[in-house]
Amino acid sequence: MPLRDVTMKKIGFLSFGHWTDSAHSRARSAADVLLQSIDLAVAAEELGADGAFFRVHHFAQQLASPFPLLAAVGAKTSRIEIGTGVIDMRYENPLYMAEDAGAADLIAGGRLQLGISRGSGEQVIDGWRYFGYAPDAGETHADLARRHTEVFYEVLRGKGFAQPNARPMFANPPGLLRIEPHSAGLRERIWWGSGSDATAVWAAKMGMNLQTSTLKNDETGRPLHVQQAEQIRAYREAWKEAGHTREPRVSVSRSIFALMNDQDRMYFGRDAQSSDTVGFLDDDVRKIFGRNYAAEPDALIAELAKDDAIAAADTLLLTVPNQLGVQYCAHVIESILTHVAPGLGWR
């Protein structure tokens, strides 16, 4: 199966939701980040962006429990897709998560796009243990995440599995009971955040969409965008072999900044991360971290045209510097939508 060049893109933002009490930050508290995240989603929708996505980290001064935020964004917007990138499934109760996800999706009118995964390095050693979870005998923490995922993904089918009480408080429908509220269609809007070729193939076999981020396992030593393009190709081939009938979606995350004014040049004009880097996180697997793109619009268009992974994806998520405030992040998004996307045929 040849790698498709998907020209038209859905373009959204991805926020890690950092806060700090530094005088240089416009997000000084958790309340600031949550309220500003809602405001940015509203602003992005008004600008014509397609998605508002949020990262989840635990034990950190960053966004964590996503569903109250997703529900609030869903209530304040009407069109934009709302999602995560990603929820760490090592920490999740799959059934309670299905309830939360179903409720948030119903509030949003069926606009949730949930990115889930094993997650990445956390602030606390084996942090999921504090949440009451641990790998079974012979399992790794990655196996724990996939086990939780399989349960969550199965109950989203909406089929009954729980034996009803013979004397319930309220009348039950006939048969086994399912998780409520159930949101039809949500199961097709689950994405797996994959850091390797093997987990991308696993996600395809499961029937989940694919999220790729700004890093992955360095499996070939080639540039990140090339490795991700190969990952996407392996994913699509596995999807076809699995016999799924719908068309899968694929997203790529990138740090992209159009230098439109002196403020942009001050923040990003001398960006030191203009090439991929390699290193290690919480294991002994070598990772490759993607470069940042920061240039005048014409130069940016020329550089982005060479990114094979972006070309292969249908969705692009722009990482935003949320501590610089809603107004500046909206400017970052608008600059890409207005001055870069049309030049690449994305709009």
mmCIF file of C-alpha atoms in Angstrom, residues 137-258:
data_model
loop_
_atom_site.group_PDB
_atom_site.id
_atom_site.type_symbol
_atom_site.label_atom_id
_atom_site.label_comp_id
_atom_site.label_asym_id
_atom_site.label_seq_id
_atom_site.Cartn_x
_atom_site.Cartn_y
_atom_site.Cartn_z
ATOM 1 C CA ALA A 137 2.285 -11.188 37.289
ATOM 2 C CA GLY A 138 4.371 -11.359 34.133
ATOM 3 C CA GLU A 139 3.043 -8.041 32.811
ATOM 4 C CA THR A 140 4.937 -4.829 32.116
ATOM 5 C CA HIS A 141 3.495 -1.380 32.739
ATOM 6 C CA ALA A 142 2.909 -1.161 28.976
ATOM 7 C CA ASP A 143 0.876 -4.385 29.190
ATOM 8 C CA LEU A 144 -1.137 -2.774 32.010
ATOM 9 C CA ALA A 145 -1.985 0.174 29.745
ATOM 10 C CA ARG A 146 -3.050 -2.086 26.892
ATOM 11 C CA ARG A 147 -5.140 -4.269 29.231
ATOM 12 C CA HIS A 148 -7.010 -1.215 30.508
ATOM 13 C CA THR A 149 -7.393 -0.043 26.903
ATOM 14 C CA GLU A 150 -8.887 -3.303 25.739
ATOM 15 C CA VAL A 151 -11.512 -3.207 28.505
ATOM 16 C CA PHE A 152 -12.356 0.446 27.843
ATOM 17 C CA TYR A 153 -12.535 -0.069 24.087
ATOM 18 C CA GLU A 154 -14.784 -3.114 24.466
ATOM 19 C CA VAL A 155 -17.349 -1.496 26.776
ATOM 20 C CA LEU A 156 -17.662 1.423 24.339
ATOM 21 C CA ARG A 157 -19.485 -1.008 22.047
ATOM 22 C CA GLY A 158 -22.506 -0.434 24.257
ATOM 23 C CA LYS A 159 -23.279 -4.120 24.742
ATOM 24 C CA GLY A 160 -24.669 -5.356 28.046
ATOM 25 C CA PHE A 161 -22.301 -7.365 30.248
ATOM 26 C CA ALA A 162 -23.362 -6.791 33.876
ATOM 27 C CA GLN A 163 -25.923 -8.995 35.651
ATOM 28 C CA PRO A 164 -28.858 -6.849 36.851
ATOM 29 C CA ASN A 165 -30.050 -6.864 40.429
ATOM 30 C CA ALA A 166 -33.201 -8.936 40.945
ATOM 31 C CA ARG A 167 -34.588 -6.113 43.095
ATOM 32 C CA PRO A 168 -33.262 -2.899 41.557
ATOM 33 C CA MET A 169 -34.018 0.574 42.872
ATOM 34 C CA PHE A 170 -35.296 1.513 39.409
ATOM 35 C CA ALA A 171 -36.703 -0.640 36.642
ATOM 36 C CA ASN A 172 -34.070 -2.128 34.306
ATOM 37 C CA PRO A 173 -34.307 -2.795 30.605
ATOM 38 C CA PRO A 174 -34.294 -6.510 29.752
ATOM 39 C CA GLY A 175 -31.022 -8.400 29.610
ATOM 40 C CA LEU A 176 -27.527 -7.590 30.783
ATOM 41 C CA LEU A 177 -26.716 -3.969 31.560
ATOM 42 C CA ARG A 178 -24.121 -1.728 29.906
ATOM 43 C CA ILE A 179 -22.186 1.300 31.032
ATOM 44 C CA GLU A 180 -24.313 4.456 30.953
ATOM 45 C CA PRO A 181 -24.421 6.993 29.536
ATOM 46 C CA HIS A 182 -23.554 5.385 26.219
ATOM 47 C CA SER A 183 -22.597 7.646 23.335
ATOM 48 C CA ALA A 184 -23.028 5.927 19.984
ATOM 49 C CA GLY A 185 -20.099 6.482 17.633
ATOM 50 C CA LEU A 186 -17.531 7.357 20.299
ATOM 51 C CA ARG A 187 -15.738 4.038 19.810
ATOM 52 C CA GLU A 188 -14.789 5.082 16.273
ATOM 53 C CA ARG A 189 -13.238 8.275 17.677
ATOM 54 C CA ILE A 190 -10.623 6.624 19.892
ATOM 55 C CA TRP A 191 -6.973 7.167 18.921
ATOM 56 C CA TRP A 192 -3.875 5.320 20.080
ATOM 57 C CA GLY A 193 -0.797 7.454 20.674
ATOM 58 C CA SER A 194 1.956 5.286 19.267
ATOM 59 C CA GLY A 195 5.674 5.646 19.933
ATOM 60 C CA SER A 196 6.775 2.647 17.890
ATOM 61 C CA ASP A 197 5.989 0.799 14.680
ATOM 62 C CA ALA A 198 4.795 -2.253 16.617
ATOM 63 C CA THR A 199 2.205 -0.389 18.695
ATOM 64 C CA ALA A 200 0.955 1.382 15.571
ATOM 65 C CA VAL A 201 0.291 -2.009 14.013
ATOM 66 C CA TRP A 202 -1.424 -3.144 17.238
ATOM 67 C CA ALA A 203 -3.667 -0.050 17.142
ATOM 68 C CA ALA A 204 -4.600 -0.781 13.534
ATOM 69 C CA LYS A 205 -5.581 -4.345 14.373
ATOM 70 C CA MET A 206 -7.685 -3.064 17.274
ATOM 71 C CA GLY A 207 -9.452 -0.597 14.973
ATOM 72 C CA MET A 208 -8.280 2.619 16.641
ATOM 73 C CA ASN A 209 -7.146 5.778 14.876
ATOM 74 C CA LEU A 210 -3.446 6.709 15.122
ATOM 75 C CA GLN A 211 -1.789 9.631 16.902
ATOM 76 C CA THR A 212 1.902 10.363 16.417
ATOM 77 C CA SER A 213 3.635 13.014 18.467
ATOM 78 C CA THR A 214 6.890 14.930 18.390
ATOM 79 C CA LEU A 215 8.870 11.867 19.503
ATOM 80 C CA LYS A 216 9.071 8.119 18.912
ATOM 81 C CA ASN A 217 11.414 5.222 19.428
ATOM 82 C CA ASP A 218 14.464 5.718 17.214
ATOM 83 C CA GLU A 219 14.106 2.487 15.260
ATOM 84 C CA THR A 220 16.133 3.248 12.126
ATOM 85 C CA GLY A 221 18.284 6.312 12.825
ATOM 86 C CA ARG A 222 16.504 8.258 10.090
ATOM 87 C CA PRO A 223 14.862 11.693 10.635
ATOM 88 C CA LEU A 224 11.728 11.686 12.763
ATOM 89 C CA HIS A 225 9.390 12.640 9.939
ATOM 90 C CA VAL A 226 10.707 9.765 7.804
ATOM 91 C CA GLN A 227 10.341 7.252 10.632
ATOM 92 C CA GLN A 228 6.823 8.472 11.328
ATOM 93 C CA ALA A 229 5.903 8.207 7.650
ATOM 94 C CA GLU A 230 7.098 4.604 7.721
ATOM 95 C CA GLN A 231 5.095 4.061 10.918
ATOM 96 C CA ILE A 232 1.967 5.441 9.238
ATOM 97 C CA ARG A 233 2.532 3.172 6.247
ATOM 98 C CA ALA A 234 2.817 0.114 8.519
ATOM 99 C CA TYR A 235 -0.335 1.212 10.339
ATOM 100 C CA ARG A 236 -2.378 1.584 7.156
ATOM 101 C CA GLU A 237 -1.182 -1.759 5.805
ATOM 102 C CA ALA A 238 -2.173 -3.463 9.061
ATOM 103 C CA TRP A 239 -5.540 -1.674 9.003
ATOM 104 C CA LYS A 240 -6.252 -2.994 5.524
ATOM 105 C CA GLU A 241 -5.173 -6.519 6.457
ATOM 106 C CA ALA A 242 -7.471 -6.427 9.502
ATOM 107 C CA GLY A 243 -10.453 -5.850 7.200
ATOM 108 C CA HIS A 244 -11.861 -2.748 8.869
ATOM 109 C CA THR A 245 -14.488 -1.088 6.700
ATOM 110 C CA ARG A 246 -14.121 2.563 7.679
ATOM 111 C CA GLU A 247 -11.270 4.903 6.754
ATOM 112 C CA PRO A 248 -8.866 5.420 9.683
ATOM 113 C CA ARG A 249 -7.618 8.808 10.778
ATOM 114 C CA VAL A 250 -4.003 9.738 11.474
ATOM 115 C CA SER A 251 -2.701 12.795 13.310
ATOM 116 C CA VAL A 252 0.786 14.266 13.612
ATOM 117 C CA SER A 253 1.835 16.798 16.271
ATOM 118 C CA ARG A 254 4.363 19.505 15.506
ATOM 119 C CA SER A 255 5.776 22.670 17.060
ATOM 120 C CA ILE A 256 5.334 25.238 14.275
ATOM 121 C CA PHE A 257 5.664 29.007 14.629
ATOM 122 C CA ALA A 258 5.265 31.542 11.861
#
